[in-house]
mmCIF file of C-alpha atoms in Angstrom:
data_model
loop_
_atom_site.group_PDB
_atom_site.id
_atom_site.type_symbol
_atom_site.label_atom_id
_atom_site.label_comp_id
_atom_site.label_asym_id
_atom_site.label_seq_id
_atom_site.Cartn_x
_atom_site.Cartn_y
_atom_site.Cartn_z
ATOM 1 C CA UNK A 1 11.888 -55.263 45.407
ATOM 2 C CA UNK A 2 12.985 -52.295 47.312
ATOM 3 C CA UNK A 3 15.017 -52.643 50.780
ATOM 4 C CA UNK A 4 12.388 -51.624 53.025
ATOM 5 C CA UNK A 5 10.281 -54.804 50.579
ATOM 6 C CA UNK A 6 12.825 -57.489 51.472
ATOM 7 C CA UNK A 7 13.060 -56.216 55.318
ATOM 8 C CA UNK A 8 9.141 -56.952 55.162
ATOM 9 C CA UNK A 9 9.555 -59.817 53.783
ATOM 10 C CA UNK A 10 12.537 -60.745 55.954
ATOM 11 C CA UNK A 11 10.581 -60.062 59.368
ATOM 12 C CA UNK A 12 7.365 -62.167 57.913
ATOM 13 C CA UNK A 13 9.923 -65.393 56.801
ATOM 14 C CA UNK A 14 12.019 -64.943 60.554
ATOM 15 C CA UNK A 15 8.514 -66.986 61.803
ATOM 16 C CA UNK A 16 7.435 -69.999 61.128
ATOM 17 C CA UNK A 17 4.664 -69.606 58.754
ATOM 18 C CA UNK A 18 2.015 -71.774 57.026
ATOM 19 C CA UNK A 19 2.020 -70.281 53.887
ATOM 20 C CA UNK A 20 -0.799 -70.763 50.523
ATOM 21 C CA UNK A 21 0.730 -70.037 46.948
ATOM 22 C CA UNK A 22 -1.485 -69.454 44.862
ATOM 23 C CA UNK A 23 -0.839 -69.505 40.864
ATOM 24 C CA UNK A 24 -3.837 -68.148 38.099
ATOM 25 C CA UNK A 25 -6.642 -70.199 37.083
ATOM 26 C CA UNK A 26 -5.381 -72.140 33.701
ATOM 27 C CA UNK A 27 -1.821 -72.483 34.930
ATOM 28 C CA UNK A 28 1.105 -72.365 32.640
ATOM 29 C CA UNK A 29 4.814 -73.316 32.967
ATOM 30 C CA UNK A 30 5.693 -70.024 34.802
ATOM 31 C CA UNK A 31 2.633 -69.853 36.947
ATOM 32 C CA UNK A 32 3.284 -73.823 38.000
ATOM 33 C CA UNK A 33 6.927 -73.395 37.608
ATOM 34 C CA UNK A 34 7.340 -70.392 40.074
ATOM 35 C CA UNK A 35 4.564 -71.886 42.610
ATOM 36 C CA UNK A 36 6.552 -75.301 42.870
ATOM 37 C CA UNK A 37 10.016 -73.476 43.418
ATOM 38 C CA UNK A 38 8.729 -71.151 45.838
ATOM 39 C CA UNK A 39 7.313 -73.878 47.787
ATOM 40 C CA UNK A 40 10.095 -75.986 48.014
ATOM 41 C CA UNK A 41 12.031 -72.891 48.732
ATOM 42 C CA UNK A 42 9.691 -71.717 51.774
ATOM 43 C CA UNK A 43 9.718 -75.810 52.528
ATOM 44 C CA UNK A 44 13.753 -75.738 53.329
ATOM 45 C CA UNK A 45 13.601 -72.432 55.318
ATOM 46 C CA UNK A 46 11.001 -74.554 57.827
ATOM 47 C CA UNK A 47 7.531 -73.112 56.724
ATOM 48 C CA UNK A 48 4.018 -75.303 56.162
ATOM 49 C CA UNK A 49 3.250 -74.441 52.544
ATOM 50 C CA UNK A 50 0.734 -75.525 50.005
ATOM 51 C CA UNK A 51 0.619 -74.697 46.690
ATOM 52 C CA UNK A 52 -3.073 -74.538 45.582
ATOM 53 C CA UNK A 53 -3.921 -74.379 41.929
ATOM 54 C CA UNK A 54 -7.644 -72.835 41.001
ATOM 55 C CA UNK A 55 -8.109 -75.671 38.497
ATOM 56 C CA UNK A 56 -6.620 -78.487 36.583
ATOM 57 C CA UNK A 57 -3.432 -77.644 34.162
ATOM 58 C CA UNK A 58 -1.871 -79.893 31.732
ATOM 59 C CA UNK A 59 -0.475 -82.423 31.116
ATOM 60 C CA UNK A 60 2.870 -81.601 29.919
ATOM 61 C CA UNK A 61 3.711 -79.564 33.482
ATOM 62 C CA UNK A 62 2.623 -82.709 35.831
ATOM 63 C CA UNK A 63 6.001 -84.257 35.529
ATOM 64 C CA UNK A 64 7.613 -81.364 37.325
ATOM 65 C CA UNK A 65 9.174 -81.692 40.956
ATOM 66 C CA UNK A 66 6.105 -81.228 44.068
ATOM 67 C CA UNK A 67 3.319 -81.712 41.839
ATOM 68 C CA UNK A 68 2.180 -84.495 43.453
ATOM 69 C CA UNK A 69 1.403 -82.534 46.324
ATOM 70 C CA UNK A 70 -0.578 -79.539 44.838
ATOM 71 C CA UNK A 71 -4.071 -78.957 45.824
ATOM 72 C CA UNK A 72 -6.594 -79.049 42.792
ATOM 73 C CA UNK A 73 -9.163 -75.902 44.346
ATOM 74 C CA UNK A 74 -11.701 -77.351 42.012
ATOM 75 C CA UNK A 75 -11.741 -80.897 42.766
ATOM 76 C CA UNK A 76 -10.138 -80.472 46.454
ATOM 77 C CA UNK A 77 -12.036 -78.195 47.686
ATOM 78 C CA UNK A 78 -12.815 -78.968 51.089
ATOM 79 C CA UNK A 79 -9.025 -79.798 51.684
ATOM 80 C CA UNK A 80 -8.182 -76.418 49.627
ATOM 81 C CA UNK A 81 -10.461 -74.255 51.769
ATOM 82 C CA UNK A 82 -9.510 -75.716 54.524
ATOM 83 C CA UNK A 83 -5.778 -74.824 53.920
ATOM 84 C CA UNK A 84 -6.374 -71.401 53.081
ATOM 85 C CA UNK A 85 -8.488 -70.709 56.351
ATOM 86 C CA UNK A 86 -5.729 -71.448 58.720
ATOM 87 C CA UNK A 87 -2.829 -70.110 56.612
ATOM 88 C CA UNK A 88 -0.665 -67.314 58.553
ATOM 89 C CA UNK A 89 0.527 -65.662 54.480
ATOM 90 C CA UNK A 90 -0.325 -65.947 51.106
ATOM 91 C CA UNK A 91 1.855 -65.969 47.592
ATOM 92 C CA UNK A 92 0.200 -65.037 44.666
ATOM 93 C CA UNK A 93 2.328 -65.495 41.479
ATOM 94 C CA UNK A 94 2.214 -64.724 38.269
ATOM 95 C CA UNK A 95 -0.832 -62.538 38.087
ATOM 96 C CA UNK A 96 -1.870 -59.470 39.763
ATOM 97 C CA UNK A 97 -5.187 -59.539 40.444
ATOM 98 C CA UNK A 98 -7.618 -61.857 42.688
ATOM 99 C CA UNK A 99 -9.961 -61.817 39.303
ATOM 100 C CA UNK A 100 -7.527 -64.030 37.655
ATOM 101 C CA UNK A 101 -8.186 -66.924 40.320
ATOM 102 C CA UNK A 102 -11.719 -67.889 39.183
ATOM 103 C CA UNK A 103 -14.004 -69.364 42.115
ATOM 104 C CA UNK A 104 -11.208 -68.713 44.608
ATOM 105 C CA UNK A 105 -11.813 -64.666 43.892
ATOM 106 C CA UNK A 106 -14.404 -64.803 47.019
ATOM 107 C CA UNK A 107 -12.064 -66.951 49.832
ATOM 108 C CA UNK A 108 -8.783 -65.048 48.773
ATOM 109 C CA UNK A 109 -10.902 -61.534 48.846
ATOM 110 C CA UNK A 110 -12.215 -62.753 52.497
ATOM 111 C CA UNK A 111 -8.997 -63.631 53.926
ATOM 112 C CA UNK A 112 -7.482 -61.332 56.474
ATOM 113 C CA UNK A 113 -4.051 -62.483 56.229
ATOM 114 C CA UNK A 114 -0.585 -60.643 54.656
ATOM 115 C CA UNK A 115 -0.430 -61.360 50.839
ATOM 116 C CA UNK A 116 3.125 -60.956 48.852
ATOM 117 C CA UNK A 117 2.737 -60.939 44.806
ATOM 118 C CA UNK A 118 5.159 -61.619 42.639
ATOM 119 C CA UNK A 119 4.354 -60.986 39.185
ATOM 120 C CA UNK A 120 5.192 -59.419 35.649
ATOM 121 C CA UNK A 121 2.471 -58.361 34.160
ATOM 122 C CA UNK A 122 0.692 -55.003 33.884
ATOM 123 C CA UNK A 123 -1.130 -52.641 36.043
ATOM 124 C CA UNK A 124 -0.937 -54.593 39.552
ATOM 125 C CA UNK A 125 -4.102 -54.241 42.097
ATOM 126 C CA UNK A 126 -2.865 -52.917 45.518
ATOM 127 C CA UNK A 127 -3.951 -56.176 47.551
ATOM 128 C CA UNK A 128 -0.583 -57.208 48.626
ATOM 129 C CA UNK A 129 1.636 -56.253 52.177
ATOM 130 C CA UNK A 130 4.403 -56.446 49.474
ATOM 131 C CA UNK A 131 3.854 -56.113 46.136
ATOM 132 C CA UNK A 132 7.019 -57.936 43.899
ATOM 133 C CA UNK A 133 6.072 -56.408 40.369
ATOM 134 C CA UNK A 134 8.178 -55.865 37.452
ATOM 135 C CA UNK A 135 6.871 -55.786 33.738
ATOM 136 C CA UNK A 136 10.561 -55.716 32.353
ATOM 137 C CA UNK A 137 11.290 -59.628 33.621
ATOM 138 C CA UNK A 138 11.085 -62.587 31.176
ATOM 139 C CA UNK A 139 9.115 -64.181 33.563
ATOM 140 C CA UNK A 140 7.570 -64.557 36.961
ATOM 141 C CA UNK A 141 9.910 -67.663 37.978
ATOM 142 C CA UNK A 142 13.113 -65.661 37.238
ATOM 143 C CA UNK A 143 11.385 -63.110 39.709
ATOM 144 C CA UNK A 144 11.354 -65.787 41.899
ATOM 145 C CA UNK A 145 15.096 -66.457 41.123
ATOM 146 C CA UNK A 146 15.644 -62.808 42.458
ATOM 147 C CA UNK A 147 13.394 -62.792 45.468
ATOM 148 C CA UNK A 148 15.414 -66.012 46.589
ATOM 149 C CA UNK A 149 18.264 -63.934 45.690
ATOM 150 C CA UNK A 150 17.268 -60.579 47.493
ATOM 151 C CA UNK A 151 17.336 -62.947 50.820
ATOM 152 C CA UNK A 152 20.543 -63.786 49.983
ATOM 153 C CA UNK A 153 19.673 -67.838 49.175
ATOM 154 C CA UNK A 154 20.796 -68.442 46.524
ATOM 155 C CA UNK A 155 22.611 -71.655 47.379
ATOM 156 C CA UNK A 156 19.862 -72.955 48.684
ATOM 157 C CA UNK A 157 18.164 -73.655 45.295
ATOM 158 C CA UNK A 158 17.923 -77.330 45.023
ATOM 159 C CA UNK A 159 17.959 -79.697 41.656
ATOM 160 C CA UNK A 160 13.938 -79.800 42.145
ATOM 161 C CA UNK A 161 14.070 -76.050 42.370
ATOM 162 C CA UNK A 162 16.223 -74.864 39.785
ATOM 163 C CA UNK A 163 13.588 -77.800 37.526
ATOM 164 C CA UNK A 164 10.937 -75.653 38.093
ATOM 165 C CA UNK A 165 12.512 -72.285 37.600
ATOM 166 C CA UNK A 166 14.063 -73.205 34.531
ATOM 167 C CA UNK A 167 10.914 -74.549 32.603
ATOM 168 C CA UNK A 168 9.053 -71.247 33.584
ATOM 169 C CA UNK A 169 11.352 -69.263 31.918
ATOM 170 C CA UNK A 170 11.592 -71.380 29.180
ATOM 171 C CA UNK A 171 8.013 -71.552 28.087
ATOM 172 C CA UNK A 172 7.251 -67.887 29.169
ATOM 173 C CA UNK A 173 10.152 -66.869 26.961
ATOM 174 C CA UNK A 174 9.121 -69.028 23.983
ATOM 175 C CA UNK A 175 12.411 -70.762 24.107
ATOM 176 C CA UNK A 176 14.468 -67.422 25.163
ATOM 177 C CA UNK A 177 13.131 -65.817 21.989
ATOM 178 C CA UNK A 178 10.783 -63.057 23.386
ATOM 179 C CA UNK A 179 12.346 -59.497 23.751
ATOM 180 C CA UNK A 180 11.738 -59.821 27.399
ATOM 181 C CA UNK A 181 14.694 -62.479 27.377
ATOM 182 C CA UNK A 182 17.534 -60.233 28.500
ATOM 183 C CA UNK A 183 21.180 -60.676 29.572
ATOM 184 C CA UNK A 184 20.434 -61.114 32.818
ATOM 185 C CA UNK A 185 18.001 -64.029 31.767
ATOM 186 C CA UNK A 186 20.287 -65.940 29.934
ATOM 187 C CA UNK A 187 22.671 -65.596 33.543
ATOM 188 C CA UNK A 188 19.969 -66.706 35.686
ATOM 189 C CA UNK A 189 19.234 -69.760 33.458
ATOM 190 C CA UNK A 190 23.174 -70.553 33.626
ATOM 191 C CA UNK A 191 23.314 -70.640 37.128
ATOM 192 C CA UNK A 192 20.131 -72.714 37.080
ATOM 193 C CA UNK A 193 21.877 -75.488 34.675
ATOM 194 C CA UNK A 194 24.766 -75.182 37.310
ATOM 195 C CA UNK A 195 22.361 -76.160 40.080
ATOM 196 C CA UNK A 196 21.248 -79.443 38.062
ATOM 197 C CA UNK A 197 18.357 -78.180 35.914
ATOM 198 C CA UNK A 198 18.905 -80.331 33.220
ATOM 199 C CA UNK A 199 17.748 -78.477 30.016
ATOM 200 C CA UNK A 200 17.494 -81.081 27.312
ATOM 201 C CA UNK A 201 15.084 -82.877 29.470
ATOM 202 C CA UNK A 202 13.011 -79.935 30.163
ATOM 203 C CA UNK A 203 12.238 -79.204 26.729
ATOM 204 C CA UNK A 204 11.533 -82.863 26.077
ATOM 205 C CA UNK A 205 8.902 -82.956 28.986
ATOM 206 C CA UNK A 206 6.849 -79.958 27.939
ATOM 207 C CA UNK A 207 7.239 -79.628 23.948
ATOM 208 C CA UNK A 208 8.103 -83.444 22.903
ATOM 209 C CA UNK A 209 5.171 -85.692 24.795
ATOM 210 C CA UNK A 210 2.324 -84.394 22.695
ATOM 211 C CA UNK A 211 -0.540 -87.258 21.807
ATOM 212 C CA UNK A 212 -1.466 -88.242 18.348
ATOM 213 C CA UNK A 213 -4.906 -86.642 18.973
ATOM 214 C CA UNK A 214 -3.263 -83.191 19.866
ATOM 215 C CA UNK A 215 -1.461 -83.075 16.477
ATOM 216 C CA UNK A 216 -4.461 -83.953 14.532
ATOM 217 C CA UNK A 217 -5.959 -81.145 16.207
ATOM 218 C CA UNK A 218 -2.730 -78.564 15.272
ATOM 219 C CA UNK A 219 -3.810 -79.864 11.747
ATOM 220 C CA UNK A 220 -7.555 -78.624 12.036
ATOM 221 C CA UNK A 221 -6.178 -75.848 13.547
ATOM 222 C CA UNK A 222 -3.941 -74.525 10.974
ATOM 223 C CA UNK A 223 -6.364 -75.689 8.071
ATOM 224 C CA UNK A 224 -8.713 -73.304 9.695
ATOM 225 C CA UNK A 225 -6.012 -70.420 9.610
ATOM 226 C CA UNK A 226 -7.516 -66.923 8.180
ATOM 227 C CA UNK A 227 -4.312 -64.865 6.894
ATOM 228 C CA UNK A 228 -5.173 -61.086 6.085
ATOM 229 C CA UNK A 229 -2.122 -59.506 4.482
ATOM 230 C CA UNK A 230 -3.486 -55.942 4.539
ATOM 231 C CA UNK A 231 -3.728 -55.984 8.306
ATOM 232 C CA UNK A 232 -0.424 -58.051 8.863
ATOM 233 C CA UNK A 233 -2.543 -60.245 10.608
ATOM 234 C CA UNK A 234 -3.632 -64.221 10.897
ATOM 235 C CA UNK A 235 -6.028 -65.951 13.194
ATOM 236 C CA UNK A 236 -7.352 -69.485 13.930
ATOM 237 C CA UNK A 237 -10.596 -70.141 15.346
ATOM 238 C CA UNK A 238 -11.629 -73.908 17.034
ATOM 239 C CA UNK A 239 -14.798 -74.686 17.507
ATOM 240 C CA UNK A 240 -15.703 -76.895 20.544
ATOM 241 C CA UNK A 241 -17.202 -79.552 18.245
ATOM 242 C CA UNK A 242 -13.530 -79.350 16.363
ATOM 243 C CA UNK A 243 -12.199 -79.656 19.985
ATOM 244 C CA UNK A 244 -14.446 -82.865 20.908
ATOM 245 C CA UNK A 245 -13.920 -84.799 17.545
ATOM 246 C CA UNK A 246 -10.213 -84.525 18.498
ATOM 247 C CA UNK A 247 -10.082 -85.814 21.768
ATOM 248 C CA UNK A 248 -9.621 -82.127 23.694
ATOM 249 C CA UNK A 249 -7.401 -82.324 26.616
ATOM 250 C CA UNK A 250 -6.377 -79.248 28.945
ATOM 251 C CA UNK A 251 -3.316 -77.508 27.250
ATOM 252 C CA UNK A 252 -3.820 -79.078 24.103
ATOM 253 C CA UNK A 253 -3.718 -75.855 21.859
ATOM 254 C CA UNK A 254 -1.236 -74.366 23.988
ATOM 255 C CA UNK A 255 1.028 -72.397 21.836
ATOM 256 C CA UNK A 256 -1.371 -72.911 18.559
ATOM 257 C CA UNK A 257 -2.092 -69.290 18.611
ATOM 258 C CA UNK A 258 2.319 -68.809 17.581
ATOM 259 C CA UNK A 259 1.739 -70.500 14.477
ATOM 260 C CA UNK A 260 0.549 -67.165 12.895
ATOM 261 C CA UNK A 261 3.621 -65.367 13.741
ATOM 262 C CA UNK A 262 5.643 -67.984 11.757
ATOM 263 C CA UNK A 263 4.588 -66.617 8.782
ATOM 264 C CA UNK A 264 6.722 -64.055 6.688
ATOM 265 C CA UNK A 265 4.935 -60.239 7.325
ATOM 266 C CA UNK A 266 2.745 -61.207 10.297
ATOM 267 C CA UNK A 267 3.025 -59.450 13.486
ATOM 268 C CA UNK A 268 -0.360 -60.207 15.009
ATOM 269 C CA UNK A 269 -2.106 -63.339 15.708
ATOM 270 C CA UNK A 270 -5.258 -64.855 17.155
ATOM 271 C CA UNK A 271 -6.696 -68.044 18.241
ATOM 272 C CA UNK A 272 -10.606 -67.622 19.327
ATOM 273 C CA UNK A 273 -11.192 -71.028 21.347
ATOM 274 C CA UNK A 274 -14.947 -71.738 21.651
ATOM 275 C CA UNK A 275 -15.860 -73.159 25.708
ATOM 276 C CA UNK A 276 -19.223 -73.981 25.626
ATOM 277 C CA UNK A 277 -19.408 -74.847 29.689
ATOM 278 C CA UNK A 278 -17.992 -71.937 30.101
ATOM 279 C CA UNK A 279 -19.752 -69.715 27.635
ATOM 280 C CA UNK A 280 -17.162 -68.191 26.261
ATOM 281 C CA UNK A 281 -14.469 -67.832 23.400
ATOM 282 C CA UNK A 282 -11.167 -67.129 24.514
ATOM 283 C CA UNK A 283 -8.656 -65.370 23.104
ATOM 284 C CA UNK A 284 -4.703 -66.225 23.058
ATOM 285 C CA UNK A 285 -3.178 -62.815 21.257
ATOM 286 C CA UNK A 286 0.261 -62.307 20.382
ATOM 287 C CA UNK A 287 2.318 -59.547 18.102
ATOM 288 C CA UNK A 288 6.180 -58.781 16.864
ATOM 289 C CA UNK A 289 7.198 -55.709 17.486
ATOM 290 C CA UNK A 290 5.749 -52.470 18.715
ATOM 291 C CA UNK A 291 1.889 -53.459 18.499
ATOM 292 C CA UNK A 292 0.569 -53.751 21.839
ATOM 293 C CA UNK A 293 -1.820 -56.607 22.083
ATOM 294 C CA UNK A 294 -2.246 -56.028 26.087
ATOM 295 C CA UNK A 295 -3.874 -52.730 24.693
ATOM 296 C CA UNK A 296 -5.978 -54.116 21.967
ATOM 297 C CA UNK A 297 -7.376 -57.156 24.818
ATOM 298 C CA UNK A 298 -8.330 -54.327 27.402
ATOM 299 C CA UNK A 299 -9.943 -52.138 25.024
ATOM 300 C CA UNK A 300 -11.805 -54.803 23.146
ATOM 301 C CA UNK A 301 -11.873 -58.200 24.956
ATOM 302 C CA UNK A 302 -12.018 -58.045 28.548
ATOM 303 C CA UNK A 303 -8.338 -58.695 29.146
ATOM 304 C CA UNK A 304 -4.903 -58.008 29.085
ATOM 305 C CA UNK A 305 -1.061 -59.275 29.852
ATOM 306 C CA UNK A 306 1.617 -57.925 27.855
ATOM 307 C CA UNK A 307 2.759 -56.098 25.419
ATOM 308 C CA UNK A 308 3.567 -58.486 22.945
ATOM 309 C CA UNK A 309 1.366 -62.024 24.844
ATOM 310 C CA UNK A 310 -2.485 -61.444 26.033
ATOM 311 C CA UNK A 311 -5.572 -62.991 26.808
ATOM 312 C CA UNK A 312 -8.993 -62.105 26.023
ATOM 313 C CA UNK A 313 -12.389 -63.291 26.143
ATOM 314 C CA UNK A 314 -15.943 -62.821 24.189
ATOM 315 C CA UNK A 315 -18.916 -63.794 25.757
ATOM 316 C CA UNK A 316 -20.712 -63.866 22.067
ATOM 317 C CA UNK A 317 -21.006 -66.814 19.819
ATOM 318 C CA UNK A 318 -17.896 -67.580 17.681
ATOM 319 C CA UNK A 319 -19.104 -65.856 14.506
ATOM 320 C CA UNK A 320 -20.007 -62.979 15.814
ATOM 321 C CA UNK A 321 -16.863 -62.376 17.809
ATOM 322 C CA UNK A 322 -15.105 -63.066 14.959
ATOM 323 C CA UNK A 323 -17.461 -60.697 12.945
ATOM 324 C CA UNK A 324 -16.507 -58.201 15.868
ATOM 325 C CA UNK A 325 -12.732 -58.733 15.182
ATOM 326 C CA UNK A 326 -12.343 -58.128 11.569
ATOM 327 C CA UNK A 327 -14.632 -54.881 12.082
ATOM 328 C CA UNK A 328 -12.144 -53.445 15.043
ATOM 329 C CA UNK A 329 -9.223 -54.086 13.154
ATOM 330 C CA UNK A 330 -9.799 -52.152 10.015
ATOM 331 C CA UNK A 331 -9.114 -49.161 13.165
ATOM 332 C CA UNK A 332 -5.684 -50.633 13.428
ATOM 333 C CA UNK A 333 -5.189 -50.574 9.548
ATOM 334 C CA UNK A 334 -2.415 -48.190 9.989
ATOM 335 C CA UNK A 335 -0.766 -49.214 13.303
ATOM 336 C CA UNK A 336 0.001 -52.568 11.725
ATOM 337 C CA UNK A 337 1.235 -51.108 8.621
ATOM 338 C CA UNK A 338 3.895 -48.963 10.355
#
């Protein structure tokens, strides 16, 4: 943020305020992570905040600090509406456009209040009073780390806080392994061990809880693994029968799609996820290297994120958007083949 940004900001915080924050619909680590921190944050400086989640999220994030208190929009929506009508500000995090909320898109576009977004993905929409966007950071929660640091608070991040901060970063960054993980990261996640994020246990709570059923799926998953060496490319596909015989629980193929990039040559990878209440496939795309698979999502799949992590989605039946796939990419014969 810019000086004249955190004198905004500044002013706004200086007043009590009643605050929604607001993560993406299908919440990750760093969209839950950041959400949770910032509330407890606003919470100590004397604000009324709720943190209000479009829809359900897994598992494997419910353990972290103040998630007993956040507002399903889906299933509490009454309480959730009623929240958002009488709150003074708005936090959106970790996405950068009111699209991204799902049936909150309508109450958030209706609201007459100051929003602030904090965010690091790609080409923001110009809805926010302050507008917190950098595509350079690891994540959005060690934004978050900064915009507690731009107002000079820093040692008011709690145990609880530094929790949440620290598992965003970790599962945005694949473990500190993405090229986004910089210096500076690897500084912000000291200081957040320092303030009692305890990292062993972190990692244990997200990556080392998974059910039996969600590795039996992992196995369909990778059985079902298409590897094309002339495109340096591999992708899975799961159809929601595959998902139903297995027991399918919200974040269960989380991280499936990284599988792909394990192998020796790949840079790009794929999962296509059938949802058949939704009526859609979606699309988890990731890449090593220069390939940008935010590019390839917005020009073929209705999405978008970053450069080397996107999202996508096909509103055709599985084979033909797989069909559709392995004709577009013959177009990117030579890109991958650099």
């Amino acid at each position: 943020m810019n000086s004249a940004d955190i004198t905004t900001v500044k002013s706004i915080l200086s007043q009590p305020q009643k605050i929604a924050i607001i993560p993406h619909k299908n919440p990750d680590g760093d969209a839950m992570g950041s959400c949770l921190a910032l509330d407890a944050f606003l919470k100590g400086m004397g604000h009324s905040t709720q943190v209000i989640a479009p829809n359900d999220y897994p598992k494997f994030l419910k353990w972290m600090p103040g998630n007993d208190f956040v507002l399903n929009f889906e299933k509490e929506n009454r309480q959730a509406k009623s929240f958002l009508e009488e709150a003074t500000l708005i936090f959106t995090l970790d996405f950068n456009d009111l699209s991204r909320v799902g049936q909150m898109q309508t109450v958030l576009e209706d609201s007459t209040v100051d929003f602030i977004m904090i965010d690091h993905h790609q080409q923001p929409s110009d809805y926010a009073k302050v507008t917190y966007s950098d595509v350079t950071m690891s994540s959005t929660c060690e934004m978050v780390y900064n915009f507690i640091d731009f107002l000079g608070a820093t040692e008011s991040i709690t145990k609880a806080i530094a929790t949440n901060l620290y598992t965003g970063i970790m599962t945005d960054t694949g473990s500190f392994k993405y090229r986004s993980t910089s210096s500076k990261t690897h500084r912000v996640v000291a200081e957040l061990i320092d303030k009692g994020a305890e990292n062993m246990e972190i990692h244990r709570q997200v990556f080392d809880t998974n059910s039996p059923s969600r590795l039996h799926l992992l196995g369909v998953a990778l059985s079902n693994m298409v590897i094309l060496p002339e495109y340096k490319t591999a992708y899975i596909t799961l159809t929601q029968e595959e998902l139903d015989a297995n027991g399918f629980k919200k974040g269960d193929t989380e991280g499936f799609v990284n599988y792909g990039l394990t192998l020796e040559d790949i840079i790009f990878a794929l999962i296509f996820i059938e949802n058949k209440e939704e009526g859609i496939i979606k699309i988890s795309l990731r890449s090593i290297g220069d390939f940008s698979v935010n590019a390839f999502a917005r020009e073929h799949f209705n999405g978008g994120g970053h450069d080397n992590a996107a999202g996508g989605r096909s509103d055709v039946s599985m084979e033909e958007t797989v069909a559709r796939f392995n004709e577009i990419l013959k177009t990117y014969k030579s890109q991958l083949n650099k």
